[in-house]
Amino acid sequence: MVDLQTPALRRSAAQTLSLVESNVDIFYAIKRLTENDAYLYALRVAYLVYLLQPRARRTQHVPAPPVQVQRSSTSINDLMKDFSLLRDSKSTRFPHGFMSELEKRLKGVLVGTEKKPEYKDAAIKRTFAAFFNAFTEQSFKKRMEKDRRVEDLVLIFFSNATKELQKAKAPGDDSWKLMADRHLALFIRLISLVLKDHDWVRDRPELSSRLSTLESKLLAHDQDLAAATSRNGGAGGSTIEVVVPLSYEVKDMPLVQTVARIFGLTHTEVQSDIIKNKNVWTERAALQDLKQYQKLLSLNSRKTLRKDDFDLDEAYETWRKGETHDLSQLMLAIIQSNPELAKDTPGSSLPQFNHRMSNSTPSDLSYPDLLRRMSDGNEASSYVVDQPVDMSAYSSGDQSPVATNDDDNTFTFIPPDARAYYRFILTKAITYDLKDGDLQPSETTENTPAVKLLSKPSTEFLNELCLRWRLPQVSRVILFLDVICEKFVDQDITLNTLDAAFKFVKEPLPDNRKSPNFMTSLLFDRNKWIVADIALNQRLLASVHDALLRDLYDILQHCYEPKPPTAGPVLNILQNHVYDDPDFDRSPEDLEGYRKQLYEGLQQKSHEIYRAFLEKEVPQDQHAWEFYHVIQMGKAVVSLAQRIQKRYKKNPEVMGVNPLMALVETMLPLYAEDARDIVARILQLARDKAEEVPIEDGFQLYGELVEIRRIHGDVLPGVVFAFHIEGLLADFVWRWIRMTESSINDWVDQAMKQDSFSVRTENKTQIPSEDQRHSVSVIDIFSSFNQTIDRIVQLNWDDDLQYAQFMTALAKVVGMGVARYCDLVEQRFSKEMDRLTPEQEAAANQTTQEKWLRLAKDTWSSKEKIEPFQFFPESFVKLNNVDYATLQLDKLEREVNVDACAAVIQKHALPVTQRQRKINNYVFTIKIVEAENLKACDMNGLSDPYVVLGDEYQKRLAKTRVIYRNLNPRWDETVDINTQGPLNIVATVWDWDTLGDHDCVGRASLKLDPSHFGDFLPREYWLDLDTQGRILLRVSMEGERDDIQFYFGKAFRTLKRTERDMTRKITDKLSAYINHCLSRRALRSLQSKGITMSSVSNYFNRNKPPPTAQAPTEAEIMNALKPLFAYFDDNFAIMNQTLTSSAMVMVMTRLWKEVLVTIEGLLVPPLSDKPSQQRQLNQQEVDIVFKWLQYFFDFFHAVDEETGEANGVPLDVLRSPKYFDITTLNFFYFETTEGLIRTSERMASATAARQQTQRNRLSAPAALAPPAFGGAAGLVGLASTKRSKSIMLSRNLGTMKKAKEEKWKEAQADPNDDMILRILRMRPEAERYLKDRSRQKERLAAAAAAENIVRQSLAAGGGRMMGSLPRR
């Protein structure tokens, strides 16, 4: 391995620079030489090739002397005996289908397509044609298809061949007989070929063997059918070669004609120059040039390459060795061409040919072959000299030493500056070939398109110049590239031609089998290059690099057009042919400067395109501006960016420049600024005209701007978008919400009008499925709700706070729609449920006297005829709608993600100390619980009370249902009242009368002052009526909050209350019969085994204890409930046809509660601090009541006896807190009064201890001990320690279910003494304890309320709680 850094071998930098400068002078020498000089040197080389080419020879046939034909004595019949003896053998017959294939093969012989050479002779074709005429006769073909015998076919052919060959033969001439045998042998051979080609030989080996034997017998005289003597009809003879003399005419000189075409001269002009210089341009002069060049080479003359021309001494020695070898070969080729030049030299001094060469002899190698081998540059050529040759002996007369004066031009065929002359001629050749329309381009390949470089004659001529002028291989390549690059810079050739030229020199043509490996190694081994080639290569690479960069700049200036020119070819040449070349040297600063210039050019182009978009899409008149123009301009920008992104997806950067980035960095900021200004101007003009831009236009504009902002963020992550889109366009969303709010009630009204409230079945006889049991109105309404919310969701609003505010406003709108729907549905439902029965309508038409007589008669006979209420299916569908609306609202709440919206608003809310603490809207929730000791207004000593709530202006706010025949009614109905300040309400208890006006039972008033409910805890008010008795109201307050959870909670509570009220109205139709069957009268009847006069008298004296009697049996107790169960079954059957499963369970659950309340009322009076007139049941009655409770439990649970599956109310609902309270009565019911009081005191002490422990956990300061409330506490109401069913706890089904579960857990984990106190009310001796215990409970409740107020005040920072809202 040679160390290229060795000082002895490596030139110094200064010396190399001097050599480069001296060799670069070649490019200026071209300007000094004339075209005529170049023409003459080119012509003499082309003429020399003509002189040295092998002499043309022509062949001449010499007939052979006639030979007596020796015919074999064997006849054709004897030859065919082998087949005749096996006539019946199938193995010697032709296979089926053979005749058609043979016919095809015969046609091939006749038309000349047969590949076998022995069938090309005209005589053979004539014989076969005669046979073919007989062969194609239908009768013969039919017979042959049947028999398929070989001998028939052979005999017919022999017969026709004999006739044909006898024609034109003289009598006694028997030469045709031997030819007949030969032609028959060819026919037999053709038959064998057909059998082999179709693989019939394997099935008929015997036939094939006999055919081969027959052919051998016919060729018994060893005749070669392919020989010339045979093809000549067997006449024989020989040929001789005659040398054609040189004509010295241009028409016989191909390379001379090429020179004429290149230089644009006629053949006459060239012929004249040849004649003029014919005596000078001789083979001897060419040999003398080589001899002179060899001497100059040995003398290290400047006329040849020297050590100084190479970068390494090793490279020079390698070149010199190869040059010596090539000179010897050239001189030897000249001597072989003209042996006269070697007559004066002894044979021993002639160079000998290498014995390792191929089988060709030296005389077989022509001059062009020798030159081609040398032009390949392969040092391992088989044509070499075994020993050194002194070629100086071949002189043309003067044997004196060669002069060494470099200035003398001693060459005939070699010009004074071979590189300059060659480059000039190469330029002329390329120029001519590029303009030649007849020149066929190269074939298209996978990597290169079709191009036109050099024609074959030009290439051969240029190779001859290089060989004669001794130009190194690399110099030829570099000069060729230099000319090509110069023409590319001058825009005379295309990129494809330039690329093809580089590939041409790096990847030689495939037909040259030796050049590629050698040339490739030579091109990439730069150590063997001469310095001039290195310098020229650097210069041409720099030149073409600058030109390519200019072209690339121009191409990329069009990269944003719909169909831009591709930059691939330019980049391909730059990368594969310029940057990969080790001689290319360009500083990174220059490339960086080009990238900067290119990027600025692309930005400028982007700016121009954007301005074109702006002028096209946006009118000049500002008053004509619309959002549509901004949208269209945005679409144009986005479309262009997407197209450029797709176009440069695989290669985003070109020369380190990203066209997409240049585009978006220019366009997007410009568009953002212009869009902001145009939109702001459009909105301002609309305000000036008192007009509004269509909402949909704003939504479309938002979508387009958001998409552009997304792209802006992706490609320019560090650049902030020009403006806040949401802040500019939020008003369109608020307008849309306000429009929706104003239309929501109309939507609901229209949905109600178009609804018949029937199940959605195809026919009336079909049993509806669960999904078909609600009507279309609720579907339409929630479809509108979903579309309303989806319209905002689809905007993909990118401001979380604004989006949460939008959802909050829409939640309010949804709540309004739900409230409106519930109100309308409940109105229709109440109208249907409060209608008069046919009996009531008939009674209404009676006179007053008839009504009184009927009433007295019914009272005396105790007639209470209860019939099932005729429910309308439409009523149940309405209840199904409310249930379905609850589920849909819960689904909507989850989809909106209410909690997340509330969290976002809470996150951006002001600190607690800076919030607006004053609330102007309040929601009072008033629950009308019960009343006691009411005035009796009916003749039976009872009343049918209901309550009407009104304000101080006598405006009705709410009305409860009627509780029939009861002086201690329990309503448990709730109503919401909205107010902005204190409000006085009046609760009036009325007695419902069928006859005449309703009677007033009593009135009470209450002031609802928000300042009294600053702790937001519920309070209970026992209000004394102005006549007798009192009424219990439970009041709680919540601030009207602009909160999404509040609005959804309010909507849920509205639905649940509507559902509960409707369910209660249904169960009220059944409660009368429940009260009738589960009454003390029924108990007495069951005990007395029937109705007697004593029982009637006891009806008027109910306080008198009944006499003891025999306990009824299980069957009697059960039979007492059968009418009620049958009544339930009848009504359930009606309900089950329409109600959904959940609604059915809800109605049954409500009935179960009615049963529990009724049974509870049988056992104990309501809770109060006053003694009750109700008599305590005896043991027998209590047993009956608890058996009834068990029967009802089993009835409502509805367990299938066969499957064991419960089809009724779930167990967890049946086992409610009230159910457990009733079951615990059995433990205390018959205990003594003293024992009950002691148990009550223990429970009260335990309850007080638990409350104290709980307060200690909350860590209230000891200094803030709660004040004790006196008797006046009952006037302002007792504050409960537990929150009521607030709106926030009802914001979805999940929170409602959780609150109910917690309530049940608290009821089970915190037992109280309420049931004991209710038992004590029936013990007159416990009157004092009841009052004391009531005051104690009031004090505990007041203390807990005060504690809660102090705790909330501290949590709020010590400020007043008045009007504040707790933050969740």
Short mmCIF file of C-alpha atoms in Angstrom, two decimals, residues 622-966:
data_model
loop_
_atom_site.label_atom_id
_atom_site.label_comp_id
_atom_site.label_asym_id
_atom_site.label_seq_id
_atom_site.Cartn_x
_atom_site.Cartn_y
_atom_site.Cartn_z
CA GLN A 622 -65.43 47.66 2.36
CA HIS A 623 -69.22 47.85 2.46
CA ALA A 624 -69.33 44.73 0.28
CA TRP A 625 -67.18 42.72 2.67
CA GLU A 626 -68.68 39.55 4.10
CA PHE A 627 -67.45 36.68 6.21
CA TYR A 628 -67.67 34.59 3.06
CA HIS A 629 -64.71 36.46 1.61
CA VAL A 630 -62.58 35.75 4.68
CA ILE A 631 -63.62 32.10 4.55
CA GLN A 632 -62.79 31.75 0.87
CA MET A 633 -59.44 33.41 1.34
CA GLY A 634 -58.71 31.07 4.26
CA LYS A 635 -59.70 28.05 2.20
CA ALA A 636 -57.37 29.17 -0.56
CA VAL A 637 -54.48 29.51 1.89
CA VAL A 638 -55.21 26.16 3.57
CA SER A 639 -55.69 24.39 0.25
CA LEU A 640 -52.37 25.68 -1.02
CA ALA A 641 -50.60 24.70 2.21
CA GLN A 642 -52.10 21.20 2.11
CA ARG A 643 -51.15 20.78 -1.52
CA ILE A 644 -47.56 21.84 -0.81
CA GLN A 645 -47.42 19.57 2.25
CA LYS A 646 -48.57 16.62 0.19
CA ARG A 647 -46.23 17.52 -2.64
CA TYR A 648 -43.16 17.58 -0.38
CA LYS A 649 -44.31 14.87 2.04
CA LYS A 650 -41.43 12.49 1.37
CA ASN A 651 -38.75 15.16 1.03
CA PRO A 652 -39.85 18.24 3.00
CA GLU A 653 -36.60 20.14 2.43
CA VAL A 654 -34.87 21.13 -0.78
CA MET A 655 -31.25 22.14 -0.26
CA GLY A 656 -32.06 22.65 3.41
CA VAL A 657 -35.04 24.90 2.60
CA ASN A 658 -38.61 23.85 3.44
CA PRO A 659 -41.03 25.33 0.87
CA LEU A 660 -43.99 24.66 3.18
CA MET A 661 -42.39 26.55 6.05
CA ALA A 662 -41.56 29.47 3.78
CA LEU A 663 -45.17 29.51 2.64
CA VAL A 664 -46.90 29.28 6.02
CA GLU A 665 -44.46 31.59 7.80
CA THR A 666 -45.39 34.21 5.23
CA MET A 667 -49.05 33.55 4.50
CA LEU A 668 -50.50 32.56 7.87
CA PRO A 669 -49.45 35.69 9.79
CA LEU A 670 -50.58 37.87 6.90
CA TYR A 671 -53.93 36.09 6.73
CA ALA A 672 -54.42 36.26 10.50
CA GLU A 673 -53.85 40.00 10.56
CA ASP A 674 -56.04 40.66 7.54
CA ALA A 675 -58.80 38.36 8.82
CA ARG A 676 -58.80 40.17 12.15
CA ASP A 677 -59.06 43.56 10.53
CA ILE A 678 -61.68 42.51 7.97
CA VAL A 679 -63.89 40.77 10.55
CA ALA A 680 -63.64 43.68 12.94
CA ARG A 681 -64.54 46.07 10.14
CA ILE A 682 -67.52 43.94 9.06
CA LEU A 683 -68.85 43.85 12.62
CA GLN A 684 -68.35 47.59 13.05
CA LEU A 685 -70.20 48.38 9.81
CA ALA A 686 -73.03 46.07 10.90
CA ARG A 687 -73.30 47.90 14.25
CA ASP A 688 -73.32 51.25 12.50
CA LYS A 689 -76.23 50.06 10.34
CA ALA A 690 -78.01 48.49 13.31
CA GLU A 691 -77.84 45.18 11.50
CA GLU A 692 -76.68 41.75 12.55
CA VAL A 693 -74.41 39.40 10.69
CA PRO A 694 -76.08 35.98 10.24
CA ILE A 695 -75.15 33.57 12.99
CA GLU A 696 -74.33 30.74 10.60
CA ASP A 697 -71.84 32.98 8.83
CA GLY A 698 -70.10 33.52 12.14
CA PHE A 699 -70.02 29.80 12.85
CA GLN A 700 -68.59 29.00 9.42
CA LEU A 701 -65.97 31.69 9.83
CA TYR A 702 -65.01 30.33 13.23
CA GLY A 703 -64.51 26.84 11.83
CA GLU A 704 -62.25 28.12 9.08
CA LEU A 705 -60.23 30.35 11.39
CA VAL A 706 -59.76 27.57 13.93
CA GLU A 707 -58.45 25.22 11.25
CA ILE A 708 -55.98 27.86 10.11
CA ARG A 709 -54.94 28.49 13.70
CA ARG A 710 -54.37 24.76 14.16
CA ILE A 711 -52.12 24.67 11.12
CA HIS A 712 -50.42 27.81 12.38
CA GLY A 713 -49.75 26.13 15.72
CA ASP A 714 -48.42 22.95 14.12
CA VAL A 715 -45.95 24.59 11.81
CA LEU A 716 -45.17 27.68 13.90
CA PRO A 717 -45.27 26.45 17.51
CA GLY A 718 -43.34 29.40 18.84
CA VAL A 719 -45.41 32.09 17.12
CA VAL A 720 -48.62 33.36 18.72
CA PHE A 721 -51.65 33.65 16.46
CA ALA A 722 -52.48 37.24 15.58
CA PHE A 723 -55.72 37.47 17.59
CA HIS A 724 -58.04 35.60 19.92
CA ILE A 725 -60.67 34.15 17.60
CA GLU A 726 -63.03 33.15 20.40
CA GLY A 727 -63.04 36.61 21.90
CA LEU A 728 -63.92 38.14 18.54
CA LEU A 729 -66.69 35.70 17.60
CA ALA A 730 -68.15 34.70 20.99
CA ASP A 731 -71.08 37.08 20.47
CA PHE A 732 -72.41 34.84 17.68
CA VAL A 733 -72.70 31.96 20.11
CA TRP A 734 -74.42 34.12 22.72
CA ARG A 735 -76.85 35.38 20.09
CA TRP A 736 -77.60 31.84 19.08
CA ILE A 737 -78.18 30.83 22.71
CA ARG A 738 -80.49 33.82 23.27
CA MET A 739 -82.39 32.92 20.12
CA THR A 740 -82.72 29.35 21.36
CA GLU A 741 -83.89 30.58 24.76
CA SER A 742 -86.59 32.70 23.19
CA SER A 743 -87.78 29.76 21.08
CA ILE A 744 -87.61 26.93 23.59
CA ASN A 745 -91.16 27.34 24.87
CA ASP A 746 -92.50 27.40 21.31
CA TRP A 747 -90.63 24.18 20.56
CA VAL A 748 -92.22 22.52 23.56
CA ASP A 749 -95.68 23.85 22.73
CA GLN A 750 -95.43 22.63 19.15
CA ALA A 751 -94.24 19.21 20.29
CA MET A 752 -97.18 18.98 22.70
CA LYS A 753 -99.69 20.00 20.05
CA GLN A 754 -98.49 17.35 17.63
CA ASP A 755 -98.49 14.55 20.21
CA SER A 756 -101.47 12.27 20.76
CA PHE A 757 -99.73 10.65 23.77
CA SER A 758 -100.24 7.12 22.57
CA VAL A 759 -97.87 4.20 22.47
CA ARG A 760 -95.85 4.02 19.29
CA THR A 761 -97.03 0.68 17.91
CA GLU A 762 -97.92 -0.11 14.33
CA ASN A 763 -101.36 -1.38 15.28
CA LYS A 764 -103.53 -1.10 18.38
CA THR A 765 -103.57 -4.85 19.09
CA GLN A 766 -99.80 -5.06 19.29
CA ILE A 767 -98.28 -5.18 22.77
CA PRO A 768 -95.86 -2.24 22.99
CA SER A 769 -92.25 -2.80 23.92
CA GLU A 770 -90.48 -0.75 26.55
CA ASP A 771 -89.11 1.67 23.95
CA GLN A 772 -92.56 2.17 22.43
CA ARG A 773 -94.35 3.21 25.63
CA HIS A 774 -93.44 6.87 25.46
CA SER A 775 -94.78 9.24 22.84
CA VAL A 776 -93.08 11.43 20.26
CA SER A 777 -93.22 14.75 22.08
CA VAL A 778 -90.51 13.87 24.60
CA ILE A 779 -88.38 12.42 21.78
CA ASP A 780 -88.75 15.60 19.73
CA ILE A 781 -87.98 17.83 22.68
CA PHE A 782 -84.79 16.04 23.66
CA SER A 783 -83.80 15.76 20.03
CA SER A 784 -84.02 19.55 19.95
CA PHE A 785 -81.98 19.75 23.15
CA ASN A 786 -79.29 17.49 21.73
CA GLN A 787 -79.16 19.37 18.45
CA THR A 788 -78.88 22.61 20.36
CA ILE A 789 -75.93 21.39 22.39
CA ASP A 790 -74.33 19.53 19.48
CA ARG A 791 -74.29 22.73 17.49
CA ILE A 792 -71.98 24.26 20.07
CA VAL A 793 -69.97 21.08 20.52
CA GLN A 794 -69.37 20.82 16.78
CA LEU A 795 -67.77 24.24 16.81
CA ASN A 796 -64.88 22.72 18.83
CA TRP A 797 -64.66 25.94 20.78
CA ASP A 798 -61.08 26.35 21.89
CA ASP A 799 -61.68 28.48 24.97
CA ASP A 800 -62.55 26.26 27.93
CA LEU A 801 -63.98 29.04 30.05
CA GLN A 802 -66.21 30.35 27.29
CA TYR A 803 -67.28 26.83 26.38
CA ALA A 804 -68.24 26.14 30.01
CA GLN A 805 -70.18 29.41 30.06
CA PHE A 806 -71.98 28.41 26.86
CA MET A 807 -72.90 25.05 28.35
CA THR A 808 -74.12 26.79 31.49
CA ALA A 809 -76.39 29.05 29.48
CA LEU A 810 -77.66 26.10 27.46
CA ALA A 811 -78.27 24.17 30.67
CA LYS A 812 -80.51 27.02 31.74
CA VAL A 813 -82.34 26.84 28.41
CA VAL A 814 -82.74 23.08 28.75
CA GLY A 815 -84.07 23.57 32.26
CA MET A 816 -86.61 26.07 30.95
CA GLY A 817 -87.73 23.60 28.29
CA VAL A 818 -87.99 20.77 30.82
CA ALA A 819 -89.99 22.96 33.21
CA ARG A 820 -92.31 24.02 30.42
CA TYR A 821 -92.83 20.45 29.30
CA CYS A 822 -93.45 19.22 32.83
CA ASP A 823 -95.94 22.02 33.42
CA LEU A 824 -97.93 21.26 30.26
CA VAL A 825 -97.84 17.51 30.80
CA GLU A 826 -98.91 17.82 34.40
CA GLN A 827 -101.75 20.15 33.46
CA ARG A 828 -103.12 17.68 30.97
CA PHE A 829 -102.52 14.81 33.34
CA SER A 830 -104.32 16.56 36.21
CA LYS A 831 -107.24 17.36 33.96
CA GLU A 832 -107.54 13.72 33.00
CA MET A 833 -107.16 12.47 36.56
CA ASP A 834 -109.57 15.01 38.11
CA ARG A 835 -112.40 14.32 35.73
CA LEU A 836 -115.74 13.27 37.17
CA THR A 837 -116.86 9.68 37.05
CA PRO A 838 -120.23 8.91 35.43
CA GLU A 839 -121.76 8.59 38.92
CA GLN A 840 -120.32 11.93 39.95
CA GLU A 841 -121.64 13.57 36.81
CA ALA A 842 -125.08 12.13 37.54
CA ALA A 843 -124.89 13.34 41.12
CA ALA A 844 -123.88 16.79 39.98
CA ASN A 845 -127.15 17.05 38.04
CA GLN A 846 -129.28 16.27 41.13
CA THR A 847 -131.03 18.91 43.14
CA THR A 848 -129.72 19.96 46.48
CA GLN A 849 -132.45 18.07 48.35
CA GLU A 850 -131.70 14.90 46.40
CA LYS A 851 -128.03 15.24 47.19
CA TRP A 852 -128.71 15.58 50.94
CA LEU A 853 -131.06 12.61 50.99
CA ARG A 854 -128.52 10.48 49.09
CA LEU A 855 -125.74 11.51 51.48
CA ALA A 856 -127.82 10.67 54.54
CA LYS A 857 -128.80 7.33 53.10
CA ASP A 858 -125.23 6.41 52.28
CA THR A 859 -124.10 7.47 55.72
CA TRP A 860 -126.77 5.42 57.51
CA SER A 861 -126.11 2.31 55.45
CA SER A 862 -122.33 2.83 55.57
CA LYS A 863 -122.26 2.38 51.83
CA GLU A 864 -118.85 2.93 50.41
CA LYS A 865 -118.91 1.53 46.96
CA ILE A 866 -115.39 1.75 45.57
CA GLU A 867 -114.81 0.93 41.93
CA PRO A 868 -111.54 0.93 39.98
CA PHE A 869 -110.75 4.26 38.42
CA GLN A 870 -110.94 4.21 34.64
CA PHE A 871 -107.44 5.41 33.76
CA PHE A 872 -106.75 6.75 30.30
CA PRO A 873 -103.77 5.15 28.49
CA GLU A 874 -102.74 8.67 27.52
CA SER A 875 -102.25 9.47 31.21
CA PHE A 876 -99.83 6.62 31.67
CA VAL A 877 -97.97 7.61 28.49
CA LYS A 878 -97.45 11.03 30.01
CA LEU A 879 -95.93 9.44 33.09
CA ASN A 880 -93.72 7.32 30.82
CA ASN A 881 -92.64 10.50 29.05
CA VAL A 882 -91.53 12.08 32.29
CA ASP A 883 -89.61 8.95 33.23
CA TYR A 884 -88.00 8.84 29.76
CA ALA A 885 -87.18 12.57 30.03
CA THR A 886 -85.36 11.90 33.31
CA LEU A 887 -83.19 9.25 31.68
CA GLN A 888 -82.47 11.43 28.65
CA LEU A 889 -81.59 14.39 30.85
CA ASP A 890 -79.18 12.21 32.81
CA LYS A 891 -77.60 11.06 29.54
CA LEU A 892 -77.35 14.64 28.37
CA GLU A 893 -75.75 15.65 31.66
CA ARG A 894 -73.04 13.03 31.19
CA GLU A 895 -72.41 13.99 27.57
CA VAL A 896 -72.07 17.66 28.45
CA ASN A 897 -69.68 16.71 31.26
CA VAL A 898 -71.32 19.06 33.71
CA ASP A 899 -68.79 18.55 36.50
CA ALA A 900 -65.88 19.42 34.20
CA CYS A 901 -67.60 22.60 33.03
CA ALA A 902 -68.28 23.61 36.63
CA ALA A 903 -64.65 22.91 37.54
CA VAL A 904 -63.41 25.13 34.69
CA ILE A 905 -65.62 28.02 35.78
CA GLN A 906 -64.57 27.52 39.40
CA LYS A 907 -60.93 27.53 38.33
CA HIS A 908 -61.27 30.89 36.60
CA ALA A 909 -63.50 32.42 39.26
CA LEU A 910 -62.30 35.33 41.35
CA PRO A 911 -60.94 34.67 44.85
CA VAL A 912 -63.55 34.37 47.59
CA THR A 913 -62.73 37.79 48.98
CA GLN A 914 -63.28 39.45 45.58
CA ARG A 915 -66.48 37.74 44.53
CA GLN A 916 -69.81 39.44 44.26
CA ARG A 917 -71.47 38.14 47.38
CA LYS A 918 -74.93 39.60 46.96
CA ILE A 919 -77.59 37.35 45.48
CA ASN A 920 -80.74 38.86 44.03
CA ASN A 921 -82.70 35.72 43.17
CA TYR A 922 -83.71 33.09 45.67
CA VAL A 923 -85.51 29.77 45.40
CA PHE A 924 -87.64 28.83 48.40
CA THR A 925 -88.65 25.20 48.58
CA ILE A 926 -91.77 24.78 50.71
CA LYS A 927 -92.91 21.33 51.65
CA ILE A 928 -96.47 21.12 52.99
CA VAL A 929 -95.97 18.20 55.32
CA GLU A 930 -99.05 17.67 57.44
CA ALA A 931 -101.72 19.20 59.67
CA GLU A 932 -103.28 18.05 62.95
CA ASN A 933 -106.40 18.61 64.97
CA LEU A 934 -108.24 20.32 62.14
CA LYS A 935 -111.79 21.55 62.45
CA ALA A 936 -114.47 19.10 61.35
CA CYS A 937 -116.57 20.56 58.58
CA ASP A 938 -118.62 17.54 57.40
CA MET A 939 -121.63 15.84 58.96
CA ASN A 940 -119.57 12.70 59.62
CA GLY A 941 -117.32 14.66 61.99
CA LEU A 942 -114.44 14.70 59.50
CA SER A 943 -113.10 16.97 56.78
CA ASP A 944 -111.66 16.56 53.28
CA PRO A 945 -108.76 19.03 53.64
CA TYR A 946 -106.44 20.47 51.02
CA VAL A 947 -104.03 23.45 51.23
CA VAL A 948 -103.71 26.48 48.99
CA LEU A 949 -100.57 28.65 49.18
CA GLY A 950 -100.87 32.27 48.12
CA ASP A 951 -98.90 35.46 48.45
CA GLU A 952 -99.91 38.68 50.12
CA TYR A 953 -101.55 39.79 46.91
CA GLN A 954 -103.84 36.74 46.93
CA LYS A 955 -102.04 35.15 44.00
CA ARG A 956 -102.25 31.39 44.15
CA LEU A 957 -98.81 29.80 44.27
CA ALA A 958 -99.63 26.12 44.83
CA LYS A 959 -102.44 23.71 45.71
CA THR A 960 -102.23 20.28 47.26
CA ARG A 961 -104.36 17.24 46.66
CA VAL A 962 -107.42 16.46 48.75
CA ILE A 963 -107.10 14.05 51.68
CA TYR A 964 -110.56 12.61 52.25
CA ARG A 965 -112.15 12.10 55.68
CA ASN A 966 -109.16 13.05 57.80
#
